[in-house]
Short mmCIF file of C-alpha atoms in Angstrom, two decimals:
data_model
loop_
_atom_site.label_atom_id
_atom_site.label_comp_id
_atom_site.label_asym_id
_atom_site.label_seq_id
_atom_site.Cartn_x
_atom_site.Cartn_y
_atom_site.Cartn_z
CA UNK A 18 188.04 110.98 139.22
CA UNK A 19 187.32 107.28 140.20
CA UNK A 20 186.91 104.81 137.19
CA UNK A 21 184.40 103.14 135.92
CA UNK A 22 183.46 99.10 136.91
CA UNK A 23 184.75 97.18 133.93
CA UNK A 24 182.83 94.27 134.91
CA UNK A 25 179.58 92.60 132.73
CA UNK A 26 176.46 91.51 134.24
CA UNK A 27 175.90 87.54 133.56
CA UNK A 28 174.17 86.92 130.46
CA UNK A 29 172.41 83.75 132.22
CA UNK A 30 169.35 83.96 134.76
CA UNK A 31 169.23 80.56 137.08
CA UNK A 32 166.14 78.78 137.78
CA UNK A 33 166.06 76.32 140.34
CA UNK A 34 165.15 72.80 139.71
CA UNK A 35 162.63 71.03 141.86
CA UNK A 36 164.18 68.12 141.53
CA UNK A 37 167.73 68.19 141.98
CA UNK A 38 168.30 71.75 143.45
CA UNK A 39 170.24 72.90 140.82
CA UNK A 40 170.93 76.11 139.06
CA UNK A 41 169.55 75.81 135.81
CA UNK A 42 171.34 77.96 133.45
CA UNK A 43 170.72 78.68 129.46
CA UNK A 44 173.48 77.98 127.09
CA UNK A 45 172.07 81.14 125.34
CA UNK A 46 174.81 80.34 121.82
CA UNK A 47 173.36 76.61 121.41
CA UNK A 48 169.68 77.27 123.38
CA UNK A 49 169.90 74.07 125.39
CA UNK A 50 169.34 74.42 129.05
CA UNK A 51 172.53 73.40 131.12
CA UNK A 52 172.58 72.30 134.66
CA UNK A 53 175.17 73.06 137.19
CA UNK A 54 175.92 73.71 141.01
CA UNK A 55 176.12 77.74 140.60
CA UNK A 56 176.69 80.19 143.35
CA UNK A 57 173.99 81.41 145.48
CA UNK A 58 172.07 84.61 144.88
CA UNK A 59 169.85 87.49 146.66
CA UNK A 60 167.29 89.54 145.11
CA UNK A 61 168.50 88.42 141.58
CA UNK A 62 172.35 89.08 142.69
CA UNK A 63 175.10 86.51 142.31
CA UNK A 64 177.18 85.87 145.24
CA UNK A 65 180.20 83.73 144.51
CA UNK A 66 181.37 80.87 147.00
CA UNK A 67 184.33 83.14 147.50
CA UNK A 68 182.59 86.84 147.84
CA UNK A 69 180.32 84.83 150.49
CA UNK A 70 183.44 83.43 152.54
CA UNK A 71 184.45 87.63 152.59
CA UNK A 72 180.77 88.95 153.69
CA UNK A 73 181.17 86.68 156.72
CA UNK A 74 184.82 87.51 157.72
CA UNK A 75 183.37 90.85 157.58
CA UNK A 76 181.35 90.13 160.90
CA UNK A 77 184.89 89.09 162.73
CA UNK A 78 186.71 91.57 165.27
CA UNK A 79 190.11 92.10 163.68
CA UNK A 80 190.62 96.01 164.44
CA UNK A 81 190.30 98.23 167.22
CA UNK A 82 188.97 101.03 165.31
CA UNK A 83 185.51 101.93 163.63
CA UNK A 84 187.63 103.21 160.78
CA UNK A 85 189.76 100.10 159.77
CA UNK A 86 186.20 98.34 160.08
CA UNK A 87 184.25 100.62 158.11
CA UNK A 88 187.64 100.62 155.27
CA UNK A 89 187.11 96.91 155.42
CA UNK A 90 183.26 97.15 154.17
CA UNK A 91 184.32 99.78 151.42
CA UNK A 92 187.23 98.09 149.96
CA UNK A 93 184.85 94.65 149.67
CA UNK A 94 181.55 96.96 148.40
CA UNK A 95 184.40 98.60 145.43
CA UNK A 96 185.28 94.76 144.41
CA UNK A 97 181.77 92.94 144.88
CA UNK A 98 179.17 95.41 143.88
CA UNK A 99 178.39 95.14 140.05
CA UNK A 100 178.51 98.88 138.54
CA UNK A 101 180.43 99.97 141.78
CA UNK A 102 183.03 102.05 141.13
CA UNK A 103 183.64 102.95 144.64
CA UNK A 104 182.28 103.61 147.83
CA UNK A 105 182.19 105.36 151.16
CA UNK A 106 180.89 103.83 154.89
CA UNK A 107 180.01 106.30 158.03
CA UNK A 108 179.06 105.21 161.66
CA UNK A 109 176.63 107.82 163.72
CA UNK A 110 176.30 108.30 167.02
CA UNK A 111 172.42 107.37 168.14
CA UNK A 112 171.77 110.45 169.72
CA UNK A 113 168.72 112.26 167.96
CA UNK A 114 169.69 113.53 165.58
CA UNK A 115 172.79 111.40 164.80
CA UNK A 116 176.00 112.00 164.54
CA UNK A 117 178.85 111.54 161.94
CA UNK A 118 181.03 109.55 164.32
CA UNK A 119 183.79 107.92 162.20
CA UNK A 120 184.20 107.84 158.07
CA UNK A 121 185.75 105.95 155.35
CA UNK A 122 185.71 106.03 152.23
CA UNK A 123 187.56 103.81 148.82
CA UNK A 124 189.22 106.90 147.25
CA UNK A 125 190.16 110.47 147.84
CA UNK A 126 187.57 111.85 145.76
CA UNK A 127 185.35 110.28 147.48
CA UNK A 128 186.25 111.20 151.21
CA UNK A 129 185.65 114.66 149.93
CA UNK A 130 182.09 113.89 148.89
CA UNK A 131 181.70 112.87 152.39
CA UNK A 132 183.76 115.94 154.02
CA UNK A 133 181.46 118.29 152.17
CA UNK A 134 177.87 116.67 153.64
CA UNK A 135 179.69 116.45 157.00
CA UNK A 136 180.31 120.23 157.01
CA UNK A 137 177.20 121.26 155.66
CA UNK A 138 175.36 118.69 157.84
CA UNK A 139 173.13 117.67 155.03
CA UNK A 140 172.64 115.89 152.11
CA UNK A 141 171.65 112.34 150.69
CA UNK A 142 173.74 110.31 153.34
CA UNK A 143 172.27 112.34 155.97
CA UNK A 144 168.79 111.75 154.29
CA UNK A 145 168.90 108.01 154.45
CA UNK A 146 169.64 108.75 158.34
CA UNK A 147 167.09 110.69 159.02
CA UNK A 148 164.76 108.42 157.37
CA UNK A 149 166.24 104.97 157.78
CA UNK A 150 166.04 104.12 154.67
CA UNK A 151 168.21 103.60 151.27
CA UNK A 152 168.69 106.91 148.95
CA UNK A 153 169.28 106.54 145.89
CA UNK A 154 169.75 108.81 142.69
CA UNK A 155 169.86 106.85 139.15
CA UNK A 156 171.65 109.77 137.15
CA UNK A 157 173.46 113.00 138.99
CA UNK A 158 173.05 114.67 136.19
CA UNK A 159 168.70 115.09 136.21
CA UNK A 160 169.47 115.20 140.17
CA UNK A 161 167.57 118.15 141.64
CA UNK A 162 167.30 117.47 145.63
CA UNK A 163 170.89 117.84 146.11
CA UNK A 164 171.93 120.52 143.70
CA UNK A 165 175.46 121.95 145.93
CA UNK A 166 176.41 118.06 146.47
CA UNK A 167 175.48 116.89 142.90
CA UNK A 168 177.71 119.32 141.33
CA UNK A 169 180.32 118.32 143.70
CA UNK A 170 179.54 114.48 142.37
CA UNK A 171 179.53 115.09 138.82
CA UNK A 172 182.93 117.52 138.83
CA UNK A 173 184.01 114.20 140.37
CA UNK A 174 182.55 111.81 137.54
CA UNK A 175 179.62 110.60 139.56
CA UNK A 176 176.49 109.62 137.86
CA UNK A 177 174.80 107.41 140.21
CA UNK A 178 174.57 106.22 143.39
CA UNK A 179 172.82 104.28 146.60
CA UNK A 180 173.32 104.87 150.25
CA UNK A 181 172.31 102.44 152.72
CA UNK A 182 171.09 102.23 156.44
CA UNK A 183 171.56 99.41 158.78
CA UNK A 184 170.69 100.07 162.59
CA UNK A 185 171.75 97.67 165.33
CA UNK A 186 171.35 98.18 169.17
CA UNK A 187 173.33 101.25 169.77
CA UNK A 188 175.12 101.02 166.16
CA UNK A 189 173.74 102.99 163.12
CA UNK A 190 176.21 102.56 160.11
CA UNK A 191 175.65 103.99 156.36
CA UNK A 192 176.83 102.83 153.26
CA UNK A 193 177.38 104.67 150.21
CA UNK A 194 178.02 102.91 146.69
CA UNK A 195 179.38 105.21 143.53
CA UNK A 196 178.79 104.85 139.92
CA UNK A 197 180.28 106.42 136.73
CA UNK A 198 177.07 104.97 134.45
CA UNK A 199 174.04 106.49 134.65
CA UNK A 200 171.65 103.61 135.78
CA UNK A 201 174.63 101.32 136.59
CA UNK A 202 173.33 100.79 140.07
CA UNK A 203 169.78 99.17 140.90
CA UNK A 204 168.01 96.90 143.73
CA UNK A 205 170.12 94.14 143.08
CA UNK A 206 173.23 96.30 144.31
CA UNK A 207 171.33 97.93 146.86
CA UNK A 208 170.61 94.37 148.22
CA UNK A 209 174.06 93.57 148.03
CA UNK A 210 175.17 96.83 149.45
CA UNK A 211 172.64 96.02 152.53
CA UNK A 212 173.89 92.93 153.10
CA UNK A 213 177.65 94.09 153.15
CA UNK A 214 176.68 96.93 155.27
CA UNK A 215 174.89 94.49 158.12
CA UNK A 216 178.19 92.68 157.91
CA UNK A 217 180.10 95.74 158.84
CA UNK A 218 177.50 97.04 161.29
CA UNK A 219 177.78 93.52 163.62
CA UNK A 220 181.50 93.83 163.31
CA UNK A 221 181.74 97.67 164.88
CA UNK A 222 179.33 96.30 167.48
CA UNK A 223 181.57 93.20 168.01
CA UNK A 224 184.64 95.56 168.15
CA UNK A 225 182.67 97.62 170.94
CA UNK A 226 181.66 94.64 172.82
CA UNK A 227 185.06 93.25 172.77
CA UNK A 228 186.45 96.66 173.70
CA UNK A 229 183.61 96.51 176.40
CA UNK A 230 185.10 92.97 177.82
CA UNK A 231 188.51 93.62 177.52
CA UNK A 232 188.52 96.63 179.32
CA UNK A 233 186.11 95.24 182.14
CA UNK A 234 189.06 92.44 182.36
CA UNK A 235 192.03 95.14 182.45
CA UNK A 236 190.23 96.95 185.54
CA UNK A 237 188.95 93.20 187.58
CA UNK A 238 192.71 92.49 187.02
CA UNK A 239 194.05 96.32 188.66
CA UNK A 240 191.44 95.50 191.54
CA UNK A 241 192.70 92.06 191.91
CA UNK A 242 195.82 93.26 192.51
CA UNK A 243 195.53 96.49 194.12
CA UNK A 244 193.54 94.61 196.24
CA UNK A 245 196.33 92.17 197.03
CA UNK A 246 198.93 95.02 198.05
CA UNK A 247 196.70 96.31 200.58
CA UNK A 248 196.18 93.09 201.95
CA UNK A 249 200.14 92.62 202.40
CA UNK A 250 200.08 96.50 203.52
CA UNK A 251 197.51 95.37 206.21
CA UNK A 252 199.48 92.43 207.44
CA UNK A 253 202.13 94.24 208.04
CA UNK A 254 200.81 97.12 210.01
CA UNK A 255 199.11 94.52 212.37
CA UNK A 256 202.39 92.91 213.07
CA UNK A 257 203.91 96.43 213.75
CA UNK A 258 201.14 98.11 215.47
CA UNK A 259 200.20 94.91 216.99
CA UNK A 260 196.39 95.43 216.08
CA UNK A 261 193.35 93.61 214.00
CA UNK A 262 192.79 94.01 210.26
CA UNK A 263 189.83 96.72 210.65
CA UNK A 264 192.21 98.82 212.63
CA UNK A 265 195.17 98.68 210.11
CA UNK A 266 192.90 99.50 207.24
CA UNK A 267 191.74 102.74 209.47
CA UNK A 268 195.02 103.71 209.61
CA UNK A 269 196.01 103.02 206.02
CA UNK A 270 192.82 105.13 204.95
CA UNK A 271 194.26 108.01 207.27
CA UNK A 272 197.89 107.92 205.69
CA UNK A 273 195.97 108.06 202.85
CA UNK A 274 193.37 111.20 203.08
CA UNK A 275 195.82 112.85 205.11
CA UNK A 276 198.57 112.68 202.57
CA UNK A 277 195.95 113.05 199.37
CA UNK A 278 197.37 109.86 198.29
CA UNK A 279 196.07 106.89 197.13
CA UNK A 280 195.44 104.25 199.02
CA UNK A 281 196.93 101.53 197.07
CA UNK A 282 200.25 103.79 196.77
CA UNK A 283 200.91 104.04 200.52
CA UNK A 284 200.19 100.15 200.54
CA UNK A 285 202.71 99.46 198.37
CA UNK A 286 205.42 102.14 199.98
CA UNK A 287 204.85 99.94 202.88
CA UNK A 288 205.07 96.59 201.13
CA UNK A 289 208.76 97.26 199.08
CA UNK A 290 209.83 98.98 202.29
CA UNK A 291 210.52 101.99 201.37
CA UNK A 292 208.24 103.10 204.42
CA UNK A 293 206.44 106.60 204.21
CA UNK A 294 209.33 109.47 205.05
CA UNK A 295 210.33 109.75 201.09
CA UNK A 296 208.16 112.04 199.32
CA UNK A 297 205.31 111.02 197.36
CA UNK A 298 203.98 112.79 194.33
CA UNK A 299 201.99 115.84 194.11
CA UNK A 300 198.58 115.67 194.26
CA UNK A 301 197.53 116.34 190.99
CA UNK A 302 199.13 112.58 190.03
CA UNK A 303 198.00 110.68 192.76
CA UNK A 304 194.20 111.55 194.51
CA UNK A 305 193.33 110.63 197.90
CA UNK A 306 190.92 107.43 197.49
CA UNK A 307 188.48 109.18 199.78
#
């Protein structure tokens, strides 16, 4: 059963001060208004210096995985969301209808929550996907739209909960944020749960992109070089055949549809000189480059 969020809700609302641009808190014990630099907020929630510094590392490519990325945004939502006692992130394919591509979730319990929509292929995540928008339920236990999933919540100590959509390009992510209080959630999470979830989303499409790059790179590099072998190959079939460069690349492309071998690998034979009597591998492991 995941535990409830020990943490209090700030007794003080800020107004900002035309003047100065200052937070303007109450001292509500002596009633005299006290001014201060205070941490910046959205929709009426408080985001520390700190918990800021963490929503934007969230946008950075550190794994190579939708999964560590999507562990990432829960771990932070658990810790940063007031009345959060845990939560659970999903990235869909954008096929219609999406998807469950990859899933992660901030404890066990939780992951099963997920496992059980995923298998019945509905349910409130898959709600706030079909209709890209947030879901939310203020108190499992007067629930009535889910009744097979709210069971499942409340057996696990769930009272309440939001799920999120963000949608980028060809990324659609969800986030899901757990309470143990009935009510404990409201729009002030749900902003906060939005903005950590469009945090997450840009870093899975980072990750992709960079995946993208890095793998264009890897291939341009293979050509670059495969492409220097057979120039070597070439040279040295024009010296020995004692023809031009068109002519020793017919010849190579011969060896090579004749043998079913790639091209590059009867270059290379030729270029360690280990000529073309030994036997090269079957053709299931090397195909003919046409």
């Amino acid at each position: 059963m995941i535990q409830p969020d020990r943490r209090r809700p700030c007794r003080t609302v800020p107004n900002r001060s035309p003047d100065w641009g200052l937070d303007m808190e109450r001292d509500w014990e002596h009633g005299e208004p006290a001014y201060s630099v205070g941490p910046m907020a959205t929709s009426d929630t408080v985001i520390t210096d700190e918990l800021a510094v963490e929503i934007a590392r969230l946008g950075l490519v550190r794994e190579s995985s939708d999964v560590a990325t999507l562990h990432r945004v829960t771990q932070l939502a658990a810790r940063a969301v007031t009345g959060c006692a845990g939560a659970s992130s999903m990235r869909w394919s954008p096929a219609s209808p999406p998807e469950p591509l990859a899933a992660a979730s901030s404890h066990p319990d939780l992951a099963e929550l997920v496992d059980l929509q995923i298998e019945a292929g509905h349910g409130p995540i898959f709600d706030a996907v079909r209709v890209r928008r947030p879901v939310s339920c203020d108190d499992t236990l007067a629930e009535t739209r889910w009744p097979g999933h709210v069971a499942a919540m409340l057996r696990r100590g769930v009272r309440c909960f939001i799920t999120t959509v963000h949608e980028y390009e060809q990324v659609l992510v969800t986030l899901s944020v757990y309470g143990v209080v009935p009510g404990a959630l409201d729009s002030r999470q749900q902003a906060l749960a939005s903005l950590l979830l469009a945090q997450g989303g840009a870093a899975v499409s980072n990750t992709r992109q960079f995946d993208d790059v890095h793998r264009t790179a890897v291939q341009l590099q293979q050509a670059v070089e495969a492409r220097a072998v057979v120039d070597q190959a070439k040279g040295i079939l024009m010296h020995a055949l004692g023809c031009d460069a068109d002519r020793a690349f017919a010849e190579l492309r011969r060896i090579s549809q004749t043998r079913h071998v790639k091209l590059t690998a009867i270059a290379q034979r030729i270029v360690s000189g280990r000529g073309l009597a030994e036997p090269f591998p079957s053709p299931g492991d090397d195909g003919a480059d046409g």
